[in-house]
Amino acid sequence: MYFMPAEYPPWQAKGRDFRFPVVIVGGGAVGLTLALALARLGVSALVIEDDNRVCDGSRALGMARRTLDIWDHLGVGSRIAAKGVSWVGGRTYYRDKTILEFTLPKEDAYRFPPLLNIQQCYVEQYLVDEITGSGGIEIAWQTRFAGLEQDTDSVSVEIETADGARRVQADYVVACDGARSSVRRVCGLQMEGNSYSAEYLIVDIQLQSKSKIERRAWFDPPSNAGSTVLMHGQPDNIWRVDFQMRDDESIEDALRPDALRERVARHLAAIGEPATFEIVWATTYRAHSRVLSDFRLGRVFFAGDAAHMFPIFGIRGLNSGTEDAFNLAWKLSLALRGGATDQLLDSYSAERLYAARQNMTLANRAADFMTPPTRGKRLMRDAVLSLAVSEQAVRPIVHPRQATLISLYGSYLNSVFEPEADDGPLRAGDVLPNIELRDGHHPSSLCRWLGCDFTLVADGRHLDVGWRDRVKKLLEGGNLTLLTIGRGFGGAPSSIADPDHSVRRMLGLEDSWGLLVRPDHHIAARVRLTGGPELERALLTAQGIR
Ligand SMILES: Cc1cc2nc3c(=O)[nH]c(=O)nc-3n(C[C@H](O)[C@H](O)[C@H](O)COP(=O)(O)OP(=O)(O)OC[C@H]3O[C@@H](n4cnc5c(N)ncnc54)[C@H](O)[C@@H]3O)c2cc1C
């Protein structure tokens, strides 16, 4: 195997303190990201994980820029980026013809590329390593969640440990226990949505290839007539090949080692790759498109696959789960410090459910194209593919829709005080871009300059004398920090020089505009720094206090 995960002994429950502010059920990518985000906010948590190691195989492999930015803020972005490989673009084929070639934009202004390929197992291991070095978080390996009861003050969680059954008290519980969530079942919750009938055979192979790291998709290729094949490059010369199974094929037969090898060899021969490869991992997959109608049940929250499942073709599962974790962490932290309203905690569900529904619509579109669920949709898809061979205008329709940034424009935590606030490059609901800073700044990316609280990002020149005392008062209030761009302000600790004004232009900070940025880097308000009470009001609204 190219990846040898560390193995962890069973959690020793004897003599432990059985009260934790937060209990996270499930130490997958989402639970681990949440744990690290809580640790950065000074909140201790217990992660309950059934397994003795991180996940197998590649599973999620395409990490979106926003996900990388979150991990960067949590201190693991550089390690993940150093291991991962960037996408350059993709190609789509119909039968033996190329019908689309696209290149992902090269955007040097940002810290990370739009998409980076890295196996999920690496990401999880790096998160565990970082958590282990951070303090405040305990991972209870080989410990199984068995049940819970909650009242108005706390949650009592039943766990099965190596020492037998135990109970842990928590202020809040977050279910990050994946698609088959036991927490969801115990709470009697059902997801809404549907499942696709098409089955996929997913194979990781080790192959020395000179091909570019791009997403290649073959529809009805001669080597696998009637099906769809996808291929992605990953670190360590690992290539992921996804084969759609035809209705007349049996998945059990396809998984037999000789059949698996023969199928991969046939595909590689057809695309001109030398057929010396090793199969390192194989699994089967069926697309599901399901979501809970609420991600909160009292003191219990749902995140990642426990809350929503999307078809993998839009690479949105892990990516959106990471955003769930980052959205929830600061709200729980405020609640534990006694500063969160019920409205703030509810906003987690409102915001992430909105994002999940957007993701679901987009991922379904991708899945409908990859594996048309009805005869009508298949006829339509095939017509588009065959037209795309000769018609340039049709080609954008076959462009795969990958994870996209979802802005929270409709969130009730946002404030918009005047129509012009929406005219800038960024507005309330958008995510602050993680701009790569030149001129020898350390840290060298914008989001690493943000702390754990709300941040006012402004050009120091605009905080004039009239503002000085008010901003100081707000800063002393404890929930707000100040990051100035261009010129410092009073004793503000953080200031980024911006000699060519490029950062201010990208953020839209001219004409006295400032950005109120939440701890999860969403913009809560774009306010004019001209002396009115907007900033104070926006800060209260962003905390669910109206
Ligand atoms: C083949 C494949 C390819 C994918 N490709 C992509 C992609 O490219 N991009 C993308 O964004 N997403 C992709 N996904 C989806 C992605 O893998 C999931 O969305 C992601 O793993 C969800 O993370 P999670 O932490 O919510 O759940 P999981 O990763 O499933 O983690 C849940 C954890 O909970 C633990 N657990 C479960 N029950 C219990 C219990 N009772 N007690 C204690 N612990 C428990 C499990 O052991 C596990 O560690 C892919 C998925 C698959 C299967």
mmCIF file with all atom_site columns, N, CA and C in Angstrom, residues 276-316:
data_model
loop_
_atom_site.group_PDB
_atom_site.id
_atom_site.type_symbol
_atom_site.label_atom_id
_atom_site.label_alt_id
_atom_site.label_comp_id
_atom_site.label_asym_id
_atom_site.label_entity_id
_atom_site.label_seq_id
_atom_site.pdbx_PDB_ins_code
_atom_site.Cartn_x
_atom_site.Cartn_y
_atom_site.Cartn_z
_atom_site.occupancy
_atom_site.B_iso_or_equiv
_atom_site.pdbx_formal_charge
_atom_site.auth_seq_id
_atom_site.auth_comp_id
_atom_site.auth_asym_id
_atom_site.auth_atom_id
_atom_site.pdbx_PDB_model_num
ATOM 1   N N  . THR A 1 276 ? 1.186   -1.629 -17.160 1.00 0.00 ? 276 THR A N  1
ATOM 2   C CA . THR A 1 276 ? 1.793   -2.129 -15.926 1.00 0.00 ? 276 THR A CA 1
ATOM 3   C C  . THR A 1 276 ? 1.237   -1.337 -14.759 1.00 0.00 ? 276 THR A C  1
ATOM 4   N N  . PHE A 1 277 ? 0.344   -1.938 -14.037 1.00 0.00 ? 277 PHE A N  1
ATOM 5   C CA . PHE A 1 277 ? -0.316  -1.234 -12.932 1.00 0.00 ? 277 PHE A CA 1
ATOM 6   C C  . PHE A 1 277 ? -0.574  -2.224 -11.812 1.00 0.00 ? 277 PHE A C  1
ATOM 7   N N  . GLU A 1 278 ? -0.768  -1.668 -10.620 1.00 0.00 ? 278 GLU A N  1
ATOM 8   C CA . GLU A 1 278 ? -1.158  -2.477 -9.457  1.00 0.00 ? 278 GLU A CA 1
ATOM 9   C C  . GLU A 1 278 ? -2.500  -1.971 -8.973  1.00 0.00 ? 278 GLU A C  1
ATOM 10  N N  . ILE A 1 279 ? -3.403  -2.874 -8.666  1.00 0.00 ? 279 ILE A N  1
ATOM 11  C CA . ILE A 1 279 ? -4.663  -2.433 -8.069  1.00 0.00 ? 279 ILE A CA 1
ATOM 12  C C  . ILE A 1 279 ? -4.424  -2.294 -6.565  1.00 0.00 ? 279 ILE A C  1
ATOM 13  N N  . VAL A 1 280 ? -4.713  -1.108 -6.015  1.00 0.00 ? 280 VAL A N  1
ATOM 14  C CA . VAL A 1 280 ? -4.448  -0.928 -4.577  1.00 0.00 ? 280 VAL A CA 1
ATOM 15  C C  . VAL A 1 280 ? -5.727  -0.820 -3.748  1.00 0.00 ? 280 VAL A C  1
ATOM 16  N N  . TRP A 1 281 ? -6.854  -0.602 -4.377  1.00 0.00 ? 281 TRP A N  1
ATOM 17  C CA . TRP A 1 281 ? -8.096  -0.446 -3.611  1.00 0.00 ? 281 TRP A CA 1
ATOM 18  C C  . TRP A 1 281 ? -9.268  -0.534 -4.575  1.00 0.00 ? 281 TRP A C  1
ATOM 19  N N  . ALA A 1 282 ? -10.325 -1.177 -4.159  1.00 0.00 ? 282 ALA A N  1
ATOM 20  C CA . ALA A 1 282 ? -11.522 -1.234 -5.013  1.00 0.00 ? 282 ALA A CA 1
ATOM 21  C C  . ALA A 1 282 ? -12.753 -1.215 -4.133  1.00 0.00 ? 282 ALA A C  1
ATOM 22  N N  . THR A 1 283 ? -13.772 -0.545 -4.604  1.00 0.00 ? 283 THR A N  1
ATOM 23  C CA . THR A 1 283 ? -15.026 -0.505 -3.853  1.00 0.00 ? 283 THR A CA 1
ATOM 24  C C  . THR A 1 283 ? -16.178 -0.294 -4.834  1.00 0.00 ? 283 THR A C  1
ATOM 25  N N  . THR A 1 284 ? -17.384 -0.365 -4.318  1.00 0.00 ? 284 THR A N  1
ATOM 26  C CA . THR A 1 284 ? -18.533 -0.092 -5.183  1.00 0.00 ? 284 THR A CA 1
ATOM 27  C C  . THR A 1 284 ? -19.247 1.144  -4.658  1.00 0.00 ? 284 THR A C  1
ATOM 28  N N  . TYR A 1 285 ? -20.016 1.781  -5.519  1.00 0.00 ? 285 TYR A N  1
ATOM 29  C CA . TYR A 1 285 ? -20.651 3.040  -5.123  1.00 0.00 ? 285 TYR A CA 1
ATOM 30  C C  . TYR A 1 285 ? -21.977 3.207  -5.847  1.00 0.00 ? 285 TYR A C  1
ATOM 31  N N  . ARG A 1 286 ? -22.979 3.682  -5.105  1.00 0.00 ? 286 ARG A N  1
ATOM 32  C CA . ARG A 1 286 ? -24.261 4.093  -5.699  1.00 0.00 ? 286 ARG A CA 1
ATOM 33  C C  . ARG A 1 286 ? -24.548 5.501  -5.232  1.00 0.00 ? 286 ARG A C  1
ATOM 34  N N  . ALA A 1 287 ? -25.001 6.341  -6.139  1.00 0.00 ? 287 ALA A N  1
ATOM 35  C CA . ALA A 1 287 ? -25.213 7.750  -5.770  1.00 0.00 ? 287 ALA A CA 1
ATOM 36  C C  . ALA A 1 287 ? -26.513 7.922  -4.992  1.00 0.00 ? 287 ALA A C  1
ATOM 37  N N  . HIS A 1 288 ? -26.438 8.724  -3.934  1.00 0.00 ? 288 HIS A N  1
ATOM 38  C CA . HIS A 1 288 ? -27.616 9.074  -3.142  1.00 0.00 ? 288 HIS A CA 1
ATOM 39  C C  . HIS A 1 288 ? -27.717 10.590 -3.098  1.00 0.00 ? 288 HIS A C  1
ATOM 40  N N  . SER A 1 289 ? -28.929 11.048 -3.032  1.00 0.00 ? 289 SER A N  1
ATOM 41  C CA . SER A 1 289 ? -29.158 12.482 -2.970  1.00 0.00 ? 289 SER A CA 1
ATOM 42  C C  . SER A 1 289 ? -30.191 12.704 -1.874  1.00 0.00 ? 289 SER A C  1
ATOM 43  N N  . ARG A 1 290 ? -29.704 12.879 -0.670  1.00 0.00 ? 290 ARG A N  1
ATOM 44  C CA . ARG A 1 290 ? -30.606 12.900 0.491   1.00 0.00 ? 290 ARG A CA 1
ATOM 45  C C  . ARG A 1 290 ? -30.161 13.971 1.485   1.00 0.00 ? 290 ARG A C  1
ATOM 46  N N  . VAL A 1 291 ? -31.140 14.535 2.175   1.00 0.00 ? 291 VAL A N  1
ATOM 47  C CA . VAL A 1 291 ? -30.802 15.580 3.146   1.00 0.00 ? 291 VAL A CA 1
ATOM 48  C C  . VAL A 1 291 ? -31.811 15.554 4.293   1.00 0.00 ? 291 VAL A C  1
ATOM 49  N N  . LEU A 1 292 ? -31.340 15.881 5.477   1.00 0.00 ? 292 LEU A N  1
ATOM 50  C CA . LEU A 1 292 ? -32.249 16.026 6.626   1.00 0.00 ? 292 LEU A CA 1
ATOM 51  C C  . LEU A 1 292 ? -33.013 17.343 6.480   1.00 0.00 ? 292 LEU A C  1
ATOM 52  N N  . SER A 1 293 ? -34.199 17.429 7.053   1.00 0.00 ? 293 SER A N  1
ATOM 53  C CA . SER A 1 293 ? -34.943 18.688 6.901   1.00 0.00 ? 293 SER A CA 1
ATOM 54  C C  . SER A 1 293 ? -34.516 19.721 7.941   1.00 0.00 ? 293 SER A C  1
ATOM 55  N N  . ASP A 1 294 ? -33.759 19.301 8.948   1.00 0.00 ? 294 ASP A N  1
ATOM 56  C CA . ASP A 1 294 ? -33.228 20.230 9.945   1.00 0.00 ? 294 ASP A CA 1
ATOM 57  C C  . ASP A 1 294 ? -31.917 19.625 10.467  1.00 0.00 ? 294 ASP A C  1
ATOM 58  N N  . PHE A 1 295 ? -30.890 20.450 10.585  1.00 0.00 ? 295 PHE A N  1
ATOM 59  C CA . PHE A 1 295 ? -29.593 19.923 11.033  1.00 0.00 ? 295 PHE A CA 1
ATOM 60  C C  . PHE A 1 295 ? -29.412 20.101 12.542  1.00 0.00 ? 295 PHE A C  1
ATOM 61  N N  . ARG A 1 296 ? -30.510 20.483 13.214  1.00 0.00 ? 296 ARG A N  1
ATOM 62  C CA . ARG A 1 296 ? -30.413 20.658 14.676  1.00 0.00 ? 296 ARG A CA 1
ATOM 63  C C  . ARG A 1 296 ? -31.612 20.003 15.337  1.00 0.00 ? 296 ARG A C  1
ATOM 64  N N  . LEU A 1 297 ? -31.341 19.280 16.410  1.00 0.00 ? 297 LEU A N  1
ATOM 65  C CA . LEU A 1 297 ? -32.423 18.737 17.232  1.00 0.00 ? 297 LEU A CA 1
ATOM 66  C C  . LEU A 1 297 ? -32.030 19.057 18.674  1.00 0.00 ? 297 LEU A C  1
ATOM 67  N N  . GLY A 1 298 ? -32.475 20.195 19.158  1.00 0.00 ? 298 GLY A N  1
ATOM 68  C CA . GLY A 1 298 ? -32.117 20.623 20.519  1.00 0.00 ? 298 GLY A CA 1
ATOM 69  C C  . GLY A 1 298 ? -30.624 20.853 20.629  1.00 0.00 ? 298 GLY A C  1
ATOM 70  N N  . ARG A 1 299 ? -29.973 20.026 21.452  1.00 0.00 ? 299 ARG A N  1
ATOM 71  C CA . ARG A 1 299 ? -28.530 20.174 21.675  1.00 0.00 ? 299 ARG A CA 1
ATOM 72  C C  . ARG A 1 299 ? -27.720 19.257 20.763  1.00 0.00 ? 299 ARG A C  1
ATOM 73  N N  . VAL A 1 300 ? -28.409 18.619 19.832  1.00 0.00 ? 300 VAL A N  1
ATOM 74  C CA . VAL A 1 300 ? -27.717 17.698 18.907  1.00 0.00 ? 300 VAL A CA 1
ATOM 75  C C  . VAL A 1 300 ? -27.723 18.318 17.506  1.00 0.00 ? 300 VAL A C  1
ATOM 76  N N  . PHE A 1 301 ? -26.536 18.330 16.882  1.00 0.00 ? 301 PHE A N  1
ATOM 77  C CA . PHE A 1 301 ? -26.385 18.914 15.544  1.00 0.00 ? 301 PHE A CA 1
ATOM 78  C C  . PHE A 1 301 ? -25.895 17.825 14.589  1.00 0.00 ? 301 PHE A C  1
ATOM 79  N N  . PHE A 1 302 ? -26.203 18.001 13.312  1.00 0.00 ? 302 PHE A N  1
ATOM 80  C CA . PHE A 1 302 ? -25.792 17.018 12.300  1.00 0.00 ? 302 PHE A CA 1
ATOM 81  C C  . PHE A 1 302 ? -24.911 17.709 11.267  1.00 0.00 ? 302 PHE A C  1
ATOM 82  N N  . ALA A 1 303 ? -23.823 17.040 10.885  1.00 0.00 ? 303 ALA A N  1
ATOM 83  C CA . ALA A 1 303 ? -22.895 17.651 9.921   1.00 0.00 ? 303 ALA A CA 1
ATOM 84  C C  . ALA A 1 303 ? -22.350 16.577 8.981   1.00 0.00 ? 303 ALA A C  1
ATOM 85  N N  . GLY A 1 304 ? -21.914 17.002 7.801   1.00 0.00 ? 304 GLY A N  1
ATOM 86  C CA . GLY A 1 304 ? -21.325 16.070 6.841   1.00 0.00 ? 304 GLY A CA 1
ATOM 87  C C  . GLY A 1 304 ? -22.354 15.076 6.327   1.00 0.00 ? 304 GLY A C  1
ATOM 88  N N  . ASP A 1 305 ? -21.884 13.870 6.027   1.00 0.00 ? 305 ASP A N  1
ATOM 89  C CA . ASP A 1 305 ? -22.776 12.855 5.443   1.00 0.00 ? 305 ASP A CA 1
ATOM 90  C C  . ASP A 1 305 ? -23.911 12.460 6.387   1.00 0.00 ? 305 ASP A C  1
ATOM 91  N N  . ALA A 1 306 ? -23.765 12.710 7.675   1.00 0.00 ? 306 ALA A N  1
ATOM 92  C CA . ALA A 1 306 ? -24.866 12.409 8.599   1.00 0.00 ? 306 ALA A CA 1
ATOM 93  C C  . ALA A 1 306 ? -26.050 13.338 8.335   1.00 0.00 ? 306 ALA A C  1
ATOM 94  N N  . ALA A 1 307 ? -25.772 14.498 7.714   1.00 0.00 ? 307 ALA A N  1
ATOM 95  C CA . ALA A 1 307 ? -26.829 15.476 7.442   1.00 0.00 ? 307 ALA A CA 1
ATOM 96  C C  . ALA A 1 307 ? -27.260 15.491 5.986   1.00 0.00 ? 307 ALA A C  1
ATOM 97  N N  . HIS A 1 308 ? -26.332 15.142 5.086   1.00 0.00 ? 308 HIS A N  1
ATOM 98  C CA . HIS A 1 308 ? -26.651 15.221 3.651   1.00 0.00 ? 308 HIS A CA 1
ATOM 99  C C  . HIS A 1 308 ? -25.757 14.290 2.856   1.00 0.00 ? 308 HIS A C  1
ATOM 100 N N  . MET A 1 309 ? -26.306 13.746 1.817   1.00 0.00 ? 309 MET A N  1
ATOM 101 C CA . MET A 1 309 ? -25.508 12.903 0.920   1.00 0.00 ? 309 MET A CA 1
ATOM 102 C C  . MET A 1 309 ? -25.739 13.374 -0.515  1.00 0.00 ? 309 MET A C  1
ATOM 103 N N  . PHE A 1 310 ? -24.636 13.650 -1.222  1.00 0.00 ? 310 PHE A N  1
ATOM 104 C CA . PHE A 1 310 ? -24.760 14.101 -2.610  1.00 0.00 ? 310 PHE A CA 1
ATOM 105 C C  . PHE A 1 310 ? -24.063 13.086 -3.511  1.00 0.00 ? 310 PHE A C  1
ATOM 106 N N  . PRO A 1 311 ? -24.521 12.965 -4.780  1.00 0.00 ? 311 PRO A N  1
ATOM 107 C CA . PRO A 1 311 ? -23.759 12.146 -5.727  1.00 0.00 ? 311 PRO A CA 1
ATOM 108 C C  . PRO A 1 311 ? -22.318 12.657 -5.800  1.00 0.00 ? 311 PRO A C  1
ATOM 109 N N  . ILE A 1 312 ? -21.366 11.741 -5.917  1.00 0.00 ? 312 ILE A N  1
ATOM 110 C CA . ILE A 1 312 ? -19.958 12.168 -5.823  1.00 0.00 ? 312 ILE A CA 1
ATOM 111 C C  . ILE A 1 312 ? -19.465 12.939 -7.041  1.00 0.00 ? 312 ILE A C  1
ATOM 112 N N  . PHE A 1 313 ? -20.266 12.944 -8.122  1.00 0.00 ? 313 PHE A N  1
ATOM 113 C CA . PHE A 1 313 ? -19.727 13.499 -9.374  1.00 0.00 ? 313 PHE A CA 1
ATOM 114 C C  . PHE A 1 313 ? -19.467 15.007 -9.311  1.00 0.00 ? 313 PHE A C  1
ATOM 115 N N  . GLY A 1 314 ? -20.062 15.676 -8.365  1.00 0.00 ? 314 GLY A N  1
ATOM 116 C CA . GLY A 1 314 ? -19.782 17.116 -8.241  1.00 0.00 ? 314 GLY A CA 1
ATOM 117 C C  . GLY A 1 314 ? -18.754 17.392 -7.169  1.00 0.00 ? 314 GLY A C  1
ATOM 118 N N  . ILE A 1 315 ? -18.159 16.334 -6.603  1.00 0.00 ? 315 ILE A N  1
ATOM 119 C CA . ILE A 1 315 ? -17.197 16.390 -5.487  1.00 0.00 ? 315 ILE A CA 1
ATOM 120 C C  . ILE A 1 315 ? -17.613 17.395 -4.395  1.00 0.00 ? 315 ILE A C  1
ATOM 121 N N  . ARG A 1 316 ? -18.779 17.153 -3.845  1.00 0.00 ? 316 ARG A N  1
ATOM 122 C CA . ARG A 1 316 ? -19.319 18.101 -2.869  1.00 0.00 ? 316 ARG A CA 1
ATOM 123 C C  . ARG A 1 316 ? -19.463 17.535 -1.464  1.00 0.00 ? 316 ARG A C  1
#
